[in-house]
Amino acid sequence: TEPLNVKTPNVTLLLFCGLVVGNHADTNALPFPWDKIRLPETVKPQHYDLLIHPNLTSLTFTGVLQILLEVEQDTRAIILHSKNLQISKAQLLGSTHPRDLQVSEFEAYEQIALFSDGFTFEKGNHVVHLEFYANLSDSFHGFYKGRYTTNSGEVRMLASTQFEPTHARAAFPCFDEPAFKANFTIRVRRESRHISISNMPKLRTVEMADGLLEDQFDTTVKMSTYLVAFIVSDFQSISKKSQHGVEISVYTVPEKISQAEYALSTAVTLLDFYDDYFDIPYPLPKHDLAAIPDFQSGAMENWGLSTYRESGLLFDPEKSSSSDKLGITKVIAHELAHQWFGNLVTMQWWNDLWLNEGFAKFMEYVSVNITHPELQVDDYFLEKCFTAMSVDSLTSSHPISTPVENPAEISEMFDDVSYRKGACILNMLRDFLTPEAFKYGIIHYLKTHSYQNTVNAHLWESLTNICTSDELDSGRLKLDGFCSKNRAESPASKWFMEDSVDVRAIMDTWTLQEGFPLITVEVKGQEVTLKQERFLREANSSKTSNFLWQVPLTYITSHSSAMQRFLLKSEKDVLYLPEKVDWIKFNVDLRGYYIVHYESGGWDALINQLQQNHSVFSSNDRASLIHDIFQLVSIEKIPLDKALNLSLYLSKESEIMPVTQGFNELVPLYKLMEKRNMEELENQLKGHLVKLFKTLIDRQSWSDDGSVSERMLRNYLLLFACVRRYPSCISTATQLFQQWKESDGKMWLPTDISLVVYTEGARTDEGWDFLLEKYKRSVSPSEKWMIKAALSYTPLTHKLQWLLERSIEGELMKTQDLPSLVITVSKNPKGFKLAWDFLKTNWGKLVKKFDLGSSAISRMAVGVTDQYSTREMLHEVQSFFGSLAQDQGSGLRSIQQALQKIQQNIRWMDRNVPLLKAWLDRNSL
């Protein structure tokens, strides 16, 4: 698809409206001296000296800034970024006396120009001095205000930053593009009741004449503006040194400091792991992890000071579930991986954001798998790839590396394609090159490009030249087999028919075009015919041509569980088996990013095997068979009843990934029906699913016993059973809720079933009100999250409406939680109309609060609408989004995705409802 076509304002017209402020502002507005959205490359910042002073009473801040610039060729004006800042003074500091500068602002591009009539900034170094002031932002980005309420009901304010991708310019004037790396020396003024923290350790605190304190921080390493951070608050902290001597601290509001222990020990373990894995020492003396009460995204990797939602960092052993522990560990692993991938080596521009995010997402699994094996993190990787495929199979998808220019387009890059598809193709490449070779390649990449910026091709070069690279001293290179001339004996040899592998040629097919391949397999005797085409859910399939990938295929057969490999480079190819087989299964353990279709009885043989003995396939292979067959139904390659026949084996399944994948394919079918008047069929399908999983549901204990996967599955199954009104589940949950309520919430509930118990309790007005009281008093983010989820699962419509209204106010329910709340209510059969009306009514407010293009806005646009399947609703959604102005989001990619999902649902229902009804009549368990 085309990148977003955001209409550019008429530049020439705007150029003449450049507002001029500053000491000698000329009342006649001069034309703005620059007309591109990207800054000129001829002026480079070397060092920023920044003093920032937030006032937490007036909720404003002032700043004084000196930037050391290197001017590479004579220029009449210095162009840099500034957004919503009032600049009160601008000077060029000279050898004798300062020269006053005029400031002209071009708001459309968030740029200012510094100039002086008749003056030229000559080639060489210059120091610019700026003074400015602004309000602390009301949003979740820039330098913004936060608040929290103590147990005694006192409201306390704080100020913290979130600059990625383009919001450093809202805190201080700067060259706000990732390639303009510089050193930063930061000072923060504050009152004595607060503390301040920033990227670097504090060198000293100086008392000022007015009784204020000034914290002076050490100078940073060379880094991009989006990684700068400072926080002024009354947080407390706990600390510990890593084995490599890095001081690690966790900061949180005082009442929650007891929940910081798990994050601290996890951060120490993970930072030490990365230090060793990348063979590059973490370059700063300290790393702080701060839990911020008001925080929009999950977390942010600011160098030396990563910031998190409270629920992403704080762990309460009494109240947090096993999935909380898994989530917290992964988010810390993600942000700490960024200290190397992203911070030390940064993408040249946001079009290659995936070099940051795909890598950090991928490293979560590599690291946690080794540091926390008990969390069984590998079980959840494939679900990332399935999520990515669901957006990547629409025409509105985009290549992993795609051109972006303005802030809204840049924000929209933070999506499932950059993160999840990025991680999945890296996982495929690692499997292809072998983990050892891949590891040495990325070490080479990080060492070669430290403190610099990179593009896609730099990574492919490092991964291609593993064997010839001089930097890796041969002593450490355990790749003798991999790199030896005698390729035949090496573990990688099975890929290489030729002498060398061209990583770039392979990976360009995965990063420079959108989508992914559908591999069609036909077995005739020992001959396996393979063909590839783009997998696309689209009424018009002509758009699948002209796409070709180099696909590292893996397969096992009924005769051999030893994985075989084959690199498919052309549209069609043939491979030969040593003997005839009953079945063949491609994409072993979901190592590749592709879907497989088995023709001429291939699926029947696999279904037959699943029904006879499913354990010959790994649980990941079983999950991928379930996933693939239902995706093939959606593009009419397979009739629905064949996919439903395959799903019948699930009555014997007990592993988390295949079970949840079965739910992921089957539940959305009845969710579509809930939004139409199809009660009879809907209830028939719901009844069938309860029976399908009955044996497994009956085996679940109401406890916290078992492995992490078993515990997460228990929560999932019991919640499903109670919501589907399965009698034995209802009676246990009701009884536990009554006991918990009678103890005034003091009775301990096993954490993995708490959500199930709360959800049952929230079905009555009285139970709902009791839960709300407990929500207000809880200091555990995990417990608050579970109660909030239960409150939003209630069938009581008036309560759902009340929740939505409170969230937009942001007092009782934090506005940061609004996107997930609106989406949850939209999935509630009693709430979907409320959620859609709420989204339409408050769209303008939401865009202002969360920012156009942010993942919060994208998630709501898609999440609230993606279960509609009627032409009436398609028309309604189309006309609402179509009526928006450009700056309100009419051009967002997520809106295209939302409309395409509804169109896909309409086609699915038109085709499959009669088939589903007939199949359920035949197969009532």
CSV table of N, CA, C and O in Angstrom, one decimal, residues 274-328:
chain,number,residue,atom,x,y,z
A,274,TYR,N,23.2,-9.1,29.2
A,274,TYR,CA,23.4,-8.4,28.0
A,274,TYR,C,24.9,-7.9,27.9
A,274,TYR,O,25.5,-8.0,26.8
A,275,ASP,N,25.4,-7.5,29.0
A,275,ASP,CA,26.8,-7.1,29.1
A,275,ASP,C,27.7,-8.2,28.5
A,275,ASP,O,28.6,-8.0,27.7
A,276,ASP,N,27.4,-9.4,28.9
A,276,ASP,CA,28.2,-10.6,28.5
A,276,ASP,C,27.8,-11.0,27.1
A,276,ASP,O,28.7,-11.3,26.3
A,277,TYR,N,26.5,-11.1,26.8
A,277,TYR,CA,26.1,-11.6,25.5
A,277,TYR,C,26.6,-10.7,24.4
A,277,TYR,O,27.1,-11.2,23.4
A,278,PHE,N,26.5,-9.4,24.5
A,278,PHE,CA,26.9,-8.5,23.5
A,278,PHE,C,28.4,-8.2,23.5
A,278,PHE,O,29.0,-7.6,22.6
A,279,ASP,N,29.1,-8.7,24.6
A,279,ASP,CA,30.5,-8.5,24.7
A,279,ASP,C,30.9,-7.0,24.6
A,279,ASP,O,32.0,-6.6,24.1
A,280,ILE,N,30.0,-6.1,25.1
A,280,ILE,CA,30.2,-4.7,25.1
A,280,ILE,C,29.7,-4.2,26.5
A,280,ILE,O,28.6,-4.4,26.8
A,281,PRO,N,30.6,-3.6,27.3
A,281,PRO,CA,30.1,-3.2,28.6
A,281,PRO,C,29.1,-2.1,28.5
A,281,PRO,O,29.2,-1.2,27.6
A,282,TYR,N,28.1,-2.2,29.4
A,282,TYR,CA,27.1,-1.1,29.5
A,282,TYR,C,27.9,0.2,29.8
A,282,TYR,O,28.6,0.2,30.8
A,283,PRO,N,27.7,1.3,29.0
A,283,PRO,CA,28.7,2.4,29.1
A,283,PRO,C,28.5,3.4,30.2
A,283,PRO,O,29.3,4.3,30.3
A,284,LEU,N,27.4,3.3,30.9
A,284,LEU,CA,27.1,4.4,31.9
A,284,LEU,C,27.4,3.8,33.3
A,284,LEU,O,27.3,2.6,33.5
A,285,PRO,N,27.6,4.7,34.3
A,285,PRO,CA,27.9,4.2,35.7
A,285,PRO,C,26.6,3.6,36.4
A,285,PRO,O,26.7,2.9,37.3
A,286,LYS,N,25.4,4.1,35.9
A,286,LYS,CA,24.2,3.6,36.6
A,286,LYS,C,23.1,3.4,35.6
A,286,LYS,O,23.1,3.9,34.5
A,287,HIS,N,22.0,2.7,36.1
A,287,HIS,CA,20.8,2.6,35.3
A,287,HIS,C,19.6,2.6,36.3
A,287,HIS,O,19.6,1.8,37.3
A,288,ASP,N,18.7,3.6,36.2
A,288,ASP,CA,17.5,3.7,37.0
A,288,ASP,C,16.3,3.2,36.2
A,288,ASP,O,16.2,3.4,35.0
A,289,LEU,N,15.4,2.5,37.0
A,289,LEU,CA,14.1,2.1,36.4
A,289,LEU,C,13.1,2.9,37.2
A,289,LEU,O,13.0,2.7,38.4
A,290,ALA,N,12.3,3.7,36.6
A,290,ALA,CA,11.3,4.5,37.3
A,290,ALA,C,9.9,4.1,36.9
A,290,ALA,O,9.5,4.0,35.8
A,291,ALA,N,9.0,3.9,38.0
A,291,ALA,CA,7.6,3.5,37.7
A,291,ALA,C,6.8,4.8,37.8
A,291,ALA,O,6.7,5.5,38.8
A,292,ILE,N,6.2,5.2,36.7
A,292,ILE,CA,5.6,6.5,36.6
A,292,ILE,C,4.1,6.4,36.7
A,292,ILE,O,3.5,5.6,35.9
A,293,PRO,N,3.4,7.1,37.6
A,293,PRO,CA,1.9,6.9,37.8
A,293,PRO,C,1.1,7.2,36.5
A,293,PRO,O,0.1,6.5,36.3
A,294,ASP,N,1.5,8.2,35.7
A,294,ASP,CA,0.8,8.5,34.5
A,294,ASP,C,1.7,8.2,33.3
A,294,ASP,O,2.7,9.0,33.1
A,295,PHE,N,1.4,7.2,32.6
A,295,PHE,CA,2.4,6.8,31.5
A,295,PHE,C,1.6,6.1,30.4
A,295,PHE,O,0.9,5.1,30.7
A,296,GLN,N,1.8,6.6,29.2
A,296,GLN,CA,0.9,6.1,28.1
A,296,GLN,C,1.3,4.7,27.5
A,296,GLN,O,0.6,3.8,27.4
A,297,SER,N,2.6,4.6,27.1
A,297,SER,CA,3.0,3.4,26.5
A,297,SER,C,3.4,2.4,27.6
A,297,SER,O,3.2,2.6,28.8
A,298,GLY,N,4.0,1.3,27.2
A,298,GLY,CA,4.4,0.3,28.3
A,298,GLY,C,5.6,0.7,29.0
A,298,GLY,O,5.7,0.7,30.2
A,299,ALA,N,6.6,1.2,28.3
A,299,ALA,CA,7.9,1.6,28.9
A,299,ALA,C,8.7,2.4,27.9
A,299,ALA,O,8.4,2.4,26.7
A,300,MET,N,9.8,3.0,28.4
A,300,MET,CA,10.7,3.8,27.5
A,300,MET,C,12.1,3.6,27.9
A,300,MET,O,12.4,3.7,29.1
A,301,GLU,N,13.0,3.4,26.9
A,301,GLU,CA,14.4,3.0,27.1
A,301,GLU,C,15.3,4.1,27.3
A,301,GLU,O,16.5,4.0,27.1
A,302,ASN,N,14.9,5.3,27.8
A,302,ASN,CA,15.9,6.4,28.0
A,302,ASN,C,17.2,5.9,28.5
A,302,ASN,O,17.2,5.1,29.5
A,303,TRP,N,18.3,6.4,28.0
A,303,TRP,CA,19.6,5.8,28.3
A,303,TRP,C,19.9,6.1,29.8
A,303,TRP,O,20.0,7.3,30.2
A,304,GLY,N,20.1,5.1,30.6
A,304,GLY,CA,20.4,5.3,32.0
A,304,GLY,C,19.2,5.6,32.9
A,304,GLY,O,19.4,5.6,34.1
A,305,LEU,N,18.0,5.8,32.3
A,305,LEU,CA,16.8,6.1,33.1
A,305,LEU,C,15.6,5.6,32.4
A,305,LEU,O,15.0,6.4,31.7
A,306,SER,N,15.4,4.3,32.4
A,306,SER,CA,14.2,3.8,31.7
A,306,SER,C,13.0,4.0,32.6
A,306,SER,O,13.0,4.0,33.8
A,307,THR,N,11.8,4.3,31.9
A,307,THR,CA,10.6,4.6,32.6
A,307,THR,C,9.5,3.6,32.2
A,307,THR,O,9.5,3.1,31.1
A,308,TYR,N,8.6,3.3,33.1
A,308,TYR,CA,7.6,2.2,33.0
A,308,TYR,C,6.3,2.7,33.5
A,308,TYR,O,6.2,3.5,34.4
A,309,ARG,N,5.2,2.0,33.1
A,309,ARG,CA,4.0,2.1,33.8
A,309,ARG,C,4.2,1.3,35.1
A,309,ARG,O,5.0,0.4,35.2
A,310,GLU,N,3.4,1.7,36.1
A,310,GLU,CA,3.6,1.0,37.4
A,310,GLU,C,3.3,-0.5,37.2
A,310,GLU,O,4.0,-1.4,37.8
A,311,SER,N,2.3,-0.8,36.4
A,311,SER,CA,2.0,-2.3,36.2
A,311,SER,C,3.0,-3.0,35.4
A,311,SER,O,3.1,-4.2,35.4
A,312,GLY,N,3.9,-2.3,34.7
A,312,GLY,CA,5.0,-2.9,34.0
A,312,GLY,C,6.3,-3.1,34.8
A,312,GLY,O,7.3,-3.7,34.3
A,313,LEU,N,6.3,-2.6,36.1
A,313,LEU,CA,7.5,-2.7,36.9
A,313,LEU,C,7.3,-3.2,38.3
A,313,LEU,O,8.2,-3.9,38.8
A,314,LEU,N,6.1,-3.0,38.8
A,314,LEU,CA,5.9,-3.3,40.3
A,314,LEU,C,5.3,-4.7,40.4
A,314,LEU,O,4.3,-5.0,39.8
A,315,PHE,N,5.9,-5.5,41.3
A,315,PHE,CA,5.4,-6.8,41.5
A,315,PHE,C,5.1,-7.1,43.0
A,315,PHE,O,6.0,-6.9,43.8
A,316,ASP,N,3.9,-7.5,43.3
A,316,ASP,CA,3.5,-7.7,44.7
A,316,ASP,C,3.4,-9.2,44.8
A,316,ASP,O,2.4,-9.8,44.3
A,317,PRO,N,4.3,-9.9,45.6
A,317,PRO,CA,4.2,-11.3,45.7
A,317,PRO,C,2.9,-11.9,46.1
A,317,PRO,O,2.5,-13.0,45.8
A,318,GLU,N,2.2,-11.1,46.9
A,318,GLU,CA,0.9,-11.5,47.4
A,318,GLU,C,-0.2,-11.4,46.4
A,318,GLU,O,-1.2,-12.2,46.4
A,319,LYS,N,-0.1,-10.4,45.5
A,319,LYS,CA,-1.3,-10.1,44.6
A,319,LYS,C,-1.0,-10.2,43.1
A,319,LYS,O,-1.9,-10.2,42.3
A,320,SER,N,0.3,-10.3,42.7
A,320,SER,CA,0.6,-10.3,41.3
A,320,SER,C,0.5,-11.8,40.8
A,320,SER,O,1.0,-12.7,41.5
A,321,SER,N,0.0,-12.0,39.6
A,321,SER,CA,-0.1,-13.3,39.0
A,321,SER,C,1.1,-13.7,38.3
A,321,SER,O,2.0,-12.9,38.1
A,322,SER,N,1.1,-15.0,37.8
A,322,SER,CA,2.3,-15.5,37.1
A,322,SER,C,2.4,-14.7,35.7
A,322,SER,O,3.5,-14.5,35.3
A,323,SER,N,1.3,-14.3,35.1
A,323,SER,CA,1.4,-13.6,33.9
A,323,SER,C,2.0,-12.2,34.1
A,323,SER,O,2.6,-11.6,33.3
A,324,ASP,N,1.7,-11.6,35.3
A,324,ASP,CA,2.3,-10.3,35.7
A,324,ASP,C,3.8,-10.5,35.7
A,324,ASP,O,4.6,-9.6,35.2
A,325,LYS,N,4.3,-11.5,36.3
A,325,LYS,CA,5.7,-11.8,36.5
A,325,LYS,C,6.4,-11.9,35.1
A,325,LYS,O,7.4,-11.3,34.8
A,326,LEU,N,5.7,-12.7,34.2
A,326,LEU,CA,6.2,-12.9,32.9
A,326,LEU,C,6.3,-11.5,32.1
A,326,LEU,O,7.3,-11.1,31.5
A,327,GLY,N,5.2,-10.7,32.3
A,327,GLY,CA,5.1,-9.4,31.6
A,327,GLY,C,6.2,-8.4,32.1
A,327,GLY,O,6.8,-7.8,31.3
A,328,ILE,N,6.4,-8.4,33.4
A,328,ILE,CA,7.4,-7.4,34.0
A,328,ILE,C,8.8,-7.8,33.5
A,328,ILE,O,9.6,-7.0,33.1
